[in-house]
Coordinates of C-alpha atoms and ligand atoms in Angstrom, one line a residue:
X1 CA 14.1 37.6 -7.9
X2 CA 11.6 37.7 -5.1
X3 CA 11.8 35.3 -2.1
X4 CA 11.5 31.6 -3.4
X5 CA 9.2 30.9 -0.4
X6 CA 6.6 33.1 -2.0
X7 CA 6.3 30.7 -4.9
X8 CA 5.7 27.6 -2.9
X9 CA 2.0 28.0 -1.9
X10 CA 0.7 29.1 -5.3
X11 CA 2.7 26.4 -7.0
X12 CA 1.4 23.7 -4.7
X13 CA -2.1 24.8 -5.5
X14 CA -1.5 23.9 -9.2
X15 CA -0.3 20.3 -8.4
X16 CA -3.7 18.5 -8.1
X17 CA -4.3 19.4 -11.8
X18 CA -0.7 18.7 -12.9
X19 CA 0.3 15.5 -11.0
X20 CA -2.2 13.1 -12.8
X21 CA -0.7 14.1 -16.1
X22 CA 2.7 12.6 -15.1
X23 CA 3.5 9.0 -16.2
X24 CA 5.2 8.3 -12.8
X25 CA 2.2 9.5 -10.7
X26 CA 0.9 6.3 -9.1
X27 CA -2.6 7.5 -8.0
X28 CA -4.4 7.9 -11.3
X29 CA -7.4 5.8 -10.0
X30 CA -8.8 8.6 -7.7
X31 CA -9.0 12.4 -7.8
X32 CA -6.5 14.4 -5.7
X33 CA -8.2 16.1 -2.8
X34 CA -5.3 18.2 -1.7
X35 CA -1.5 18.6 -1.8
X36 CA 0.6 19.8 1.2
X37 CA 4.2 20.8 1.0
X38 CA 6.4 18.9 3.5
X39 CA 9.8 20.4 2.7
X40 CA 11.4 22.6 0.1
X41 CA 15.2 23.1 -0.5
X42 CA 16.7 25.7 -2.8
X43 CA 19.3 23.8 -4.9
X44 CA 20.2 26.8 -7.1
X45 CA 19.5 30.5 -6.6
X46 CA 18.9 33.1 -9.4
X47 CA 17.5 32.5 -12.8
X48 CA 16.8 29.6 -13.3
X49 CA 15.9 28.9 -9.7
X50 CA 16.0 25.2 -8.8
X51 CA 13.9 23.8 -6.0
X52 CA 13.7 20.3 -4.5
X53 CA 10.3 19.6 -3.0
X54 CA 8.6 16.8 -1.0
X55 CA 4.8 17.1 -1.0
X56 CA 2.1 15.0 0.5
X57 CA -0.6 14.0 -2.0
X58 CA -4.0 13.3 -0.5
X59 CA -6.7 11.3 -2.3
X60 CA -9.5 11.0 0.2
X61 CA -8.2 8.8 3.1
X62 CA -5.1 7.9 1.1
X63 CA -1.9 9.9 1.4
X64 CA 1.5 9.4 -0.3
X65 CA 4.6 11.6 -0.2
X66 CA 6.1 12.5 -3.6
X67 CA 9.4 14.1 -4.7
X68 CA 9.4 17.0 -7.2
X69 CA 12.2 18.9 -8.8
X70 CA 10.8 22.3 -9.9
X71 CA 12.5 25.2 -11.6
X72 CA 11.4 28.8 -12.3
X73 CA 12.7 31.3 -14.9
X74 CA 11.8 34.8 -15.8
X75 CA 11.0 33.6 -19.3
X76 CA 10.2 30.0 -20.2
X77 CA 11.9 28.9 -23.5
X78 CA 9.6 27.3 -26.0
X79 CA 11.2 23.8 -25.7
X80 CA 10.2 23.7 -22.0
X81 CA 6.6 24.5 -22.7
X82 CA 5.4 20.9 -22.1
X83 CA 7.0 21.0 -18.6
X84 CA 5.0 24.1 -17.5
X85 CA 3.2 23.7 -14.2
X86 CA 1.9 27.2 -13.5
X87 CA 2.9 30.9 -13.6
X88 CA 3.3 32.2 -10.0
X89 CA 4.0 35.8 -9.1
X90 CA 4.6 36.4 -12.8
X91 CA 7.3 33.6 -13.0
X92 CA 6.7 30.4 -15.0
X93 CA 7.3 27.3 -12.8
X94 CA 8.0 24.0 -14.5
X95 CA 9.1 20.4 -14.0
X96 CA 12.9 20.7 -14.0
X97 CA 14.0 17.3 -15.2
X98 CA 13.5 18.4 -18.8
X99 CA 15.8 21.4 -18.4
X100 CA 19.4 20.4 -19.2
X101 CA 20.5 23.8 -18.0
X102 CA 19.6 22.9 -14.4
X103 CA 19.8 19.1 -14.1
X104 CA 23.7 19.2 -14.1
X105 CA 23.4 20.8 -10.6
X106 CA 22.2 17.4 -9.1
X107 CA 25.2 15.6 -10.5
X108 CA 27.6 18.4 -9.4
X109 CA 26.3 18.1 -5.9
X110 CA 26.8 14.4 -5.8
X111 CA 30.4 14.9 -7.2
X112 CA 31.0 17.4 -4.4
X113 CA 29.5 15.2 -1.7
X114 CA 27.5 18.3 -0.6
X115 CA 24.8 18.8 2.0
X116 CA 22.1 21.2 1.1
X117 CA 19.4 21.8 3.7
X118 CA 18.4 18.3 4.8
X119 CA 19.5 16.7 1.5
X120 CA 22.7 14.7 1.5
X121 CA 24.4 14.1 -1.9
X122 CA 27.0 11.3 -1.8
X123 CA 29.1 9.2 -4.0
X124 CA 29.7 5.6 -2.9
X125 CA 33.1 4.9 -1.2
X126 CA 35.8 4.6 -3.8
X127 CA 33.5 5.7 -6.7
X128 CA 34.8 8.6 -8.8
X129 CA 32.0 10.9 -9.9
X130 CA 32.8 13.9 -12.2
X131 CA 30.4 16.8 -12.4
X132 CA 30.0 19.3 -15.3
X133 CA 27.6 17.3 -17.4
X134 CA 24.1 18.1 -18.5
X135 CA 21.4 15.5 -17.7
X136 CA 18.5 14.5 -20.0
X137 CA 15.5 12.4 -19.0
X138 CA 15.3 8.9 -20.6
X139 CA 12.3 8.5 -22.8
X140 CA 11.3 5.1 -21.5
X141 CA 10.2 6.7 -18.2
X142 CA 8.4 4.3 -15.9
X143 CA 7.5 4.6 -12.2
X144 CA 10.4 7.1 -11.5
X145 CA 12.3 9.7 -13.5
X146 CA 15.9 8.9 -14.7
X147 CA 18.4 11.4 -16.0
X148 CA 21.2 10.4 -18.3
X149 CA 24.5 12.4 -18.1
X150 CA 26.5 12.1 -21.3
X151 CA 27.4 8.5 -21.8
X152 CA 28.5 8.2 -18.2
X153 CA 25.8 8.3 -15.5
X154 CA 22.2 7.6 -14.9
X155 CA 20.5 9.3 -11.9
X156 CA 17.1 7.8 -10.8
X157 CA 14.9 10.2 -8.9
X158 CA 12.4 8.2 -6.9
X159 CA 9.0 9.8 -7.1
X160 CA 6.8 8.1 -4.5
X161 CA 8.8 8.2 -1.3
X162 CA 9.0 6.0 1.9
X163 CA 11.1 6.6 5.0
X164 CA 14.3 4.5 5.1
X165 CA 16.7 3.2 2.5
X166 CA 14.9 2.4 -0.8
X167 CA 15.2 -1.4 -1.6
X168 CA 16.7 -0.5 -5.0
X169 CA 19.7 1.2 -3.2
X170 CA 19.9 -1.3 -0.4
X171 CA 20.1 -4.3 -2.8
X172 CA 22.4 -2.6 -5.3
X173 CA 24.8 -1.8 -2.4
X174 CA 24.6 -5.4 -1.1
X175 CA 25.2 -6.8 -4.6
X176 CA 28.1 -4.4 -5.3
X177 CA 29.8 -5.5 -2.1
X178 CA 29.6 -9.1 -3.3
X179 CA 31.3 -8.1 -6.6
X180 CA 28.1 -9.1 -8.5
X181 CA 28.7 -8.8 -12.3
X182 CA 25.0 -8.6 -13.1
X183 CA 24.2 -5.1 -12.0
X184 CA 25.2 -1.7 -13.3
X185 CA 27.8 -0.2 -10.9
X186 CA 26.4 1.9 -8.1
X187 CA 28.1 5.3 -7.9
X188 CA 26.1 7.5 -5.5
X189 CA 22.9 8.5 -3.8
X190 CA 20.8 11.4 -2.6
X191 CA 19.1 11.1 0.8
X192 CA 16.4 13.4 2.1
X193 CA 14.4 13.7 5.3
X194 CA 10.9 12.3 5.6
X195 CA 9.1 12.7 8.9
X196 CA 12.4 13.0 10.7
X197 CA 13.9 9.8 9.1
X198 CA 16.4 9.6 6.3
X199 CA 14.8 8.5 3.0
X200 CA 16.5 7.7 -0.3
X201 CA 15.4 10.1 -3.0
X202 CA 18.0 9.4 -5.7
X203 CA 20.4 6.7 -6.9
X204 CA 23.3 7.2 -9.3
X205 CA 24.7 4.4 -11.5
X206 CA 27.0 4.0 -14.4
X207 CA 25.1 4.4 -17.6
X208 CA 25.5 1.3 -19.8
X209 CA 25.9 2.2 -23.4
X210 CA 25.2 -0.3 -26.3
X211 CA 22.8 -2.3 -24.2
X212 CA 19.5 -3.7 -25.4
X213 CA 16.6 -4.6 -23.0
X214 CA 15.4 -8.1 -22.8
X215 CA 11.9 -7.3 -23.9
X216 CA 13.2 -5.8 -27.2
X217 CA 15.4 -8.8 -27.9
X218 CA 12.7 -11.4 -27.0
X219 CA 9.9 -9.7 -29.0
X220 CA 12.3 -9.5 -32.0
X221 CA 12.8 -13.2 -31.8
X222 CA 9.1 -13.8 -31.6
X223 CA 8.5 -11.5 -34.6
X224 CA 11.1 -13.6 -36.6
X225 CA 9.2 -16.7 -35.7
X226 CA 5.8 -15.3 -36.6
X227 CA 7.2 -14.1 -40.0
X228 CA 7.9 -17.8 -40.9
X229 CA 5.4 -19.8 -38.9
X230 CA 6.2 -23.0 -40.7
X231 CA 9.7 -23.3 -39.2
X232 CA 10.1 -24.5 -35.6
X233 CA 11.5 -22.0 -33.0
X234 CA 15.0 -23.5 -33.0
X235 CA 15.4 -23.1 -36.8
X236 CA 14.3 -19.5 -37.3
X237 CA 16.8 -16.7 -37.4
X238 CA 16.4 -15.1 -34.1
X239 CA 16.3 -18.0 -31.7
X240 CA 16.4 -16.6 -28.1
X241 CA 16.9 -19.8 -26.1
X242 CA 20.7 -19.4 -25.6
X243 CA 20.0 -15.9 -24.2
X244 CA 17.2 -17.2 -22.0
X245 CA 19.6 -19.8 -20.6
X246 CA 22.3 -17.2 -19.8
X247 CA 19.6 -14.9 -18.3
X248 CA 18.5 -17.8 -16.0
X249 CA 22.1 -18.2 -14.9
X250 CA 22.4 -14.5 -14.2
X251 CA 19.3 -14.4 -12.1
X252 CA 20.4 -17.4 -10.0
X253 CA 23.8 -15.7 -9.5
X254 CA 22.1 -12.5 -8.3
X255 CA 20.1 -14.6 -5.9
X256 CA 23.2 -16.3 -4.6
X257 CA 24.9 -12.9 -4.0
X258 CA 21.8 -11.5 -2.3
X259 CA 21.8 -14.6 0.0
X260 CA 25.4 -14.3 0.8
X261 CA 25.1 -10.6 1.5
X262 CA 21.8 -10.4 3.4
X263 CA 21.1 -14.0 4.6
X264 CA 18.2 -16.3 4.2
X265 CA 15.5 -18.1 6.3
X266 CA 13.4 -21.1 5.9
X267 CA 9.6 -20.3 5.7
X268 CA 7.6 -21.5 8.8
X269 CA 4.1 -22.8 8.3
X270 CA 2.7 -19.5 9.6
X271 CA 4.6 -17.7 7.0
X272 CA 3.1 -19.8 4.2
X273 CA -0.3 -19.3 5.7
X274 CA 0.3 -15.5 5.5
X275 CA 1.5 -15.8 1.9
X276 CA -1.7 -17.8 0.9
X277 CA -3.8 -15.1 2.6
X278 CA -2.0 -12.3 0.7
X279 CA -2.6 -14.1 -2.6
X280 CA -6.3 -14.8 -1.8
X281 CA -6.7 -11.1 -0.8
X282 CA -5.1 -9.9 -4.0
X283 CA -7.4 -12.2 -6.0
X284 CA -10.5 -11.0 -4.1
X285 CA -9.7 -7.3 -4.7
X286 CA -8.8 -7.8 -8.4
X287 CA -11.9 -9.9 -9.1
X288 CA -14.1 -7.1 -7.7
X289 CA -12.7 -4.7 -10.3
X290 CA -12.2 -7.2 -13.2
X291 CA -15.2 -9.5 -13.5
X292 CA -13.5 -11.6 -16.2
X293 CA -11.3 -13.0 -13.5
X294 CA -14.3 -14.5 -11.5
X295 CA -14.6 -17.7 -13.5
X296 CA -11.0 -18.7 -12.7
X297 CA -11.3 -17.8 -9.0
X298 CA -12.0 -21.4 -7.7
X299 CA -9.0 -22.8 -9.7
X300 CA -6.8 -20.0 -8.5
X301 CA -7.8 -20.5 -4.8
X302 CA -7.1 -24.2 -5.1
X303 CA -3.6 -23.5 -6.5
X304 CA -2.9 -21.0 -3.7
X305 CA -4.1 -23.5 -1.0
X306 CA -1.6 -26.1 -2.3
X307 CA 1.1 -23.9 -0.6
X308 CA -0.1 -25.0 2.8
X309 CA 0.7 -28.6 1.8
X310 CA 4.4 -28.0 0.9
X311 CA 6.5 -30.6 2.6
X312 CA 10.1 -29.6 2.1
X313 CA 11.7 -26.4 3.4
X314 CA 11.0 -23.2 1.5
X315 CA 14.0 -20.9 1.4
X316 CA 13.3 -17.2 1.8
X317 CA 15.6 -14.3 1.0
X318 CA 15.8 -10.8 -0.5
X319 CA 14.8 -10.9 -4.2
X320 CA 14.3 -8.5 -7.1
X321 CA 10.5 -8.5 -6.6
X322 CA 9.3 -7.3 -10.0
X323 CA 11.5 -9.2 -12.5
X324 CA 10.4 -9.2 -16.1
X325 CA 12.1 -8.8 -19.5
X326 CA 11.9 -5.0 -19.4
X327 CA 14.1 -5.0 -16.2
X328 CA 17.1 -6.8 -17.8
X329 CA 19.7 -5.4 -20.1
X330 CA 21.9 -7.4 -22.5
X331 CA 25.3 -5.7 -22.7
X332 CA 28.3 -6.8 -24.7
X333 CA 29.5 -8.9 -21.8
X334 CA 26.2 -10.4 -20.5
X335 CA 22.9 -9.7 -18.7
X336 CA 22.3 -7.0 -16.1
X337 CA 19.3 -6.8 -13.8
X338 CA 17.8 -3.3 -13.1
X339 CA 15.4 -1.7 -10.7
X340 CA 15.3 -3.7 -7.5
X341 CA 12.4 -1.6 -6.1
X342 CA 9.8 -4.4 -6.3
X343 CA 6.3 -4.1 -7.6
X344 CA 5.6 -0.3 -7.7
X345 CA 2.1 -0.6 -6.2
X346 CA 3.0 -3.0 -3.3
X347 CA 3.5 -1.5 0.2
X348 CA 7.2 -1.1 1.2
X349 CA 6.9 -3.6 4.1
X350 CA 5.9 -6.3 1.5
X351 CA 8.6 -5.2 -1.0
X352 CA 11.3 -5.4 1.7
X353 CA 10.3 -8.8 3.2
X354 CA 12.2 -12.0 2.6
X355 CA 10.5 -14.0 -0.1
X356 CA 11.0 -17.2 -2.2
X357 CA 13.5 -16.6 -5.0
X358 CA 11.1 -18.5 -7.2
X359 CA 8.9 -15.4 -7.2
X360 CA 11.5 -13.8 -9.5
X361 CA 11.7 -17.0 -11.6
X362 CA 7.9 -16.9 -11.9
X363 CA 8.1 -13.2 -12.9
X364 CA 10.4 -14.0 -15.8
X365 CA 8.4 -17.0 -16.8
X366 CA 5.3 -14.8 -17.1
X367 CA 7.4 -12.4 -19.2
X368 CA 8.3 -15.1 -21.7
X369 CA 4.6 -15.8 -22.0
X370 CA 3.9 -12.1 -22.5
X371 CA 6.6 -11.7 -25.2
X372 CA 5.2 -14.7 -27.1
X373 CA 1.5 -13.6 -26.9
X374 CA 1.7 -9.8 -27.2
X375 CA 2.1 -10.1 -30.9
X376 CA -1.3 -11.7 -31.2
X377 CA -3.1 -8.8 -29.5
X378 CA -5.9 -7.4 -31.7
X379 CA -5.2 -10.1 -34.4
X380 CA -7.9 -12.4 -35.7
X381 CA -7.8 -15.9 -33.9
X382 CA -5.2 -18.0 -35.8
X383 CA -4.6 -21.5 -34.2
X384 CA -1.3 -21.9 -36.0
X385 CA 0.1 -18.7 -34.7
X386 CA -1.2 -19.4 -31.2
X387 CA 0.6 -22.8 -31.3
X388 CA 3.8 -21.1 -32.4
X389 CA 3.6 -18.6 -29.6
X390 CA 3.1 -21.3 -27.1
X391 CA 6.0 -23.2 -28.5
X392 CA 8.3 -20.2 -28.3
X393 CA 7.2 -19.6 -24.7
X394 CA 7.8 -23.2 -23.6
X395 CA 11.2 -23.3 -25.3
X396 CA 12.4 -20.1 -23.6
X397 CA 10.9 -20.8 -20.2
X398 CA 12.6 -24.2 -20.2
X399 CA 15.9 -22.6 -21.3
X400 CA 15.6 -20.0 -18.5
X401 CA 15.0 -22.7 -15.9
X402 CA 17.9 -24.8 -17.2
X403 CA 20.2 -21.8 -16.8
X404 CA 18.8 -21.0 -13.4
X405 CA 19.2 -24.6 -12.2
X406 CA 22.8 -24.6 -13.4
X407 CA 23.8 -21.8 -11.1
X408 CA 21.4 -22.3 -8.2
X409 CA 22.5 -24.2 -5.0
X410 CA 21.2 -27.6 -4.3
X411 CA 18.8 -26.2 -1.7
X412 CA 16.9 -24.5 -4.5
X413 CA 17.7 -26.6 -7.6
X414 CA 15.6 -26.7 -10.7
X415 CA 12.6 -24.3 -10.3
X416 CA 10.4 -26.7 -12.3
X417 CA 10.8 -29.4 -9.5
X418 CA 8.8 -27.1 -7.1
X419 CA 5.6 -27.5 -9.1
X420 CA 3.1 -26.2 -6.6
X421 CA 5.1 -23.3 -5.4
X422 CA 6.1 -22.1 -8.9
X423 CA 2.5 -22.5 -10.2
X424 CA 1.1 -20.5 -7.3
X425 CA 3.7 -17.8 -7.7
X426 CA 3.0 -17.6 -11.5
X427 CA -0.7 -17.4 -11.0
X428 CA -0.3 -14.7 -8.3
X429 CA 1.8 -12.7 -10.6
X430 CA -0.8 -13.1 -13.4
X431 CA -3.5 -11.8 -11.1
X432 CA -1.3 -8.8 -10.4
X433 CA -0.9 -8.3 -14.1
X434 CA -4.7 -8.5 -14.7
X435 CA -5.0 -5.5 -12.3
X436 CA -2.1 -3.8 -14.0
X437 CA -3.4 -4.3 -17.5
X438 CA -7.0 -3.3 -16.5
X439 CA -5.7 0.0 -15.2
X440 CA -3.0 0.7 -17.8
X441 CA -3.5 -1.2 -21.0
X442 CA -7.0 -2.8 -21.2
X443 CA -6.3 -4.1 -24.7
X444 CA -3.6 -6.4 -23.2
X445 CA -5.9 -7.8 -20.5
X446 CA -6.3 -11.0 -22.6
X447 CA -2.6 -11.9 -22.2
X448 CA -2.6 -12.6 -18.4
X449 CA -6.2 -13.9 -18.5
X450 CA -5.3 -16.5 -21.2
X451 CA -2.3 -17.6 -19.2
X452 CA -4.5 -18.0 -16.1
X453 CA -6.9 -20.2 -18.1
X454 CA -4.0 -22.3 -19.4
X455 CA -2.2 -22.8 -16.1
X456 CA -5.5 -23.6 -14.3
X457 CA -6.3 -26.2 -17.0
X458 CA -2.8 -27.7 -16.7
X459 CA -3.3 -27.9 -12.9
X460 CA -6.5 -29.7 -13.2
X461 CA -5.0 -32.2 -15.7
X462 CA -1.5 -32.7 -14.5
Ligands
ADP1 N1 22.5 1.7 -15.8 C1 21.8 1.8 -16.9 N2 22.3 1.9 -18.1 C2 21.5 2.1 -19.2 N3 20.2 2.2 -19.2 C3 19.6 2.1 -18.0 C4 20.3 1.9 -16.8 N4 19.5 1.8 -15.7 C5 18.2 2.0 -16.3 N5 18.3 2.1 -17.6 C6 17.2 2.4 -18.6 O1 16.2 3.1 -17.9 C7 14.9 2.4 -17.8 C8 14.2 2.7 -16.5 O2 15.0 2.3 -15.4 P1 14.3 1.6 -14.2 O3 15.4 1.4 -13.1 O4 13.5 0.4 -14.6 O5 13.3 2.8 -13.7 P2 11.9 2.9 -13.1 O6 12.1 2.7 -11.6 O7 11.4 4.3 -13.4 O8 11.0 1.8 -13.8 C9 15.3 0.9 -18.0 O9 14.3 0.2 -18.6 C10 16.5 1.0 -19.0 O10 16.1 1.1 -20.3
LIG2 O1 8.5 -1.7 -15.3 P1 7.6 -1.5 -14.1 O2 8.4 -1.8 -12.8 O3 6.9 -0.2 -14.0 O4 6.5 -2.7 -14.1 C1 5.1 -2.5 -14.4 O5 5.0 -2.3 -15.8 C2 5.3 -3.5 -16.6 C3 5.0 -3.1 -18.1 O6 5.8 -2.1 -18.5 C4 4.5 -4.7 -16.2 O7 5.0 -5.8 -16.9 C5 4.1 -6.6 -17.7 O8 4.2 -6.3 -19.0 C6 5.5 -6.6 -19.6 C7 5.5 -6.3 -21.0 O9 5.2 -4.9 -21.3 C8 5.9 -8.1 -19.3 O10 7.2 -8.3 -19.8 C9 5.8 -8.4 -17.9 O11 6.0 -9.8 -17.7 C10 4.4 -8.1 -17.4 O12 4.3 -8.3 -16.0 C11 4.7 -5.0 -14.7 O13 3.9 -6.1 -14.3 C12 4.4 -3.7 -13.9 O14 4.7 -3.9 -12.6

């Protein structure tokens, strides 16, 4: 095999075409102007050759570093055809996470606690990690790429990188030290070098088998209800309220553990002022792109402004930051929270800041609303079904808040008692969702818009 360094430049020149085809690539809104390699590490010599790469992706005046794991073989087997990036110096180069013949190397390196170039593969103190397994990517890939090894491990490779410890790793570590029962055990990590600073590039956790995600469970319950719209939600087969209550308790316990591990502060007036400004700025920028939002802008502004009038202390702490039903798993023993990375599009400084725990509560409340209403997307208007959806949403949102209040300390109490704070946080999340749906699933745009209309109406007629 020729020198791997000879492959790098021609391979990088293929990336502006290839990156936008990847689900995890976060910059699909603008064309890529150039890609620059920042660092390449050979993880395995020979055939297949395995390379770890960090590249800078430029889109006009915007730049973000991304992690790639690329392999090259003399001959590309047919089953890897869809992973092909380009053929350089006569050798096919491809995205390596789909190749179970090479992914095992990443786990082996963590098991060995190896250093390769500037990459540090580590297991957590006391964790036992065994190599020798082949890794396959999960099909529900989102903002990153996760590889599952047998029934034992799941390795998340972060795609868009930032210097420092990724909040997902930081918060999992903190929770694990508190003995938190509501996370998947953390087993290891991979750290690279970004602009001379350590940066988390991978996180290894125990793979939880026989688990179902909250979104699948909640939407099954809604489907049961819609199948028999004459029956009230507490009398149809798949009532979800008991689970919602347990989930509320789990979220409050995770918040308690994060507070114990990493502390809390009380928001000062300037901080609330800053929060209002961030909410208004998000509204302004989303309203520019999604004109349907404009008619609700005055009501949204008024709800955000109410935050300046809050009288009691507002506790601030580390939180999950992007909590929704797709980020929780029901296992045989209870609920687990996943993915503490925060909103994928938010800047790291915002994701790592102390925030009100009610932001996570608001995220879950939004998700109950989504679960109830997504089944009506594309259906002809049916007032009976709309009423059923609202009923399901109210019942499960209340059950979640009951559970949260049961496990939260007195200083936080029942989220519903913080009317203005919870409403502003829910509306801010819904504005984020308007932007998310506009960019990713335009046919779902009506879901957050209808919620904004409803919440704004409730606010004007309390
Ligand atoms: N420890 C785990 N055990 C089983 N499945 C998991 C585990 N962690 C994540 N998953 C599955 O992988 C999916 C993606 O994980 P997530 O951390 O949300 O990645 P991303 O950052 O790419 O969104 C989850 O929705 C869940 O289905
Ligand atoms: O899972 P991610 O961290 O990538 O989150 C993004 O995608 C989510 C959709 O997959 C999106 O969530 C929105 O849709 C969900 C239903 O599909 C719903 O449960 C959530 O409440 C709603 O916000 C999330 O906002 C986005 O950041």
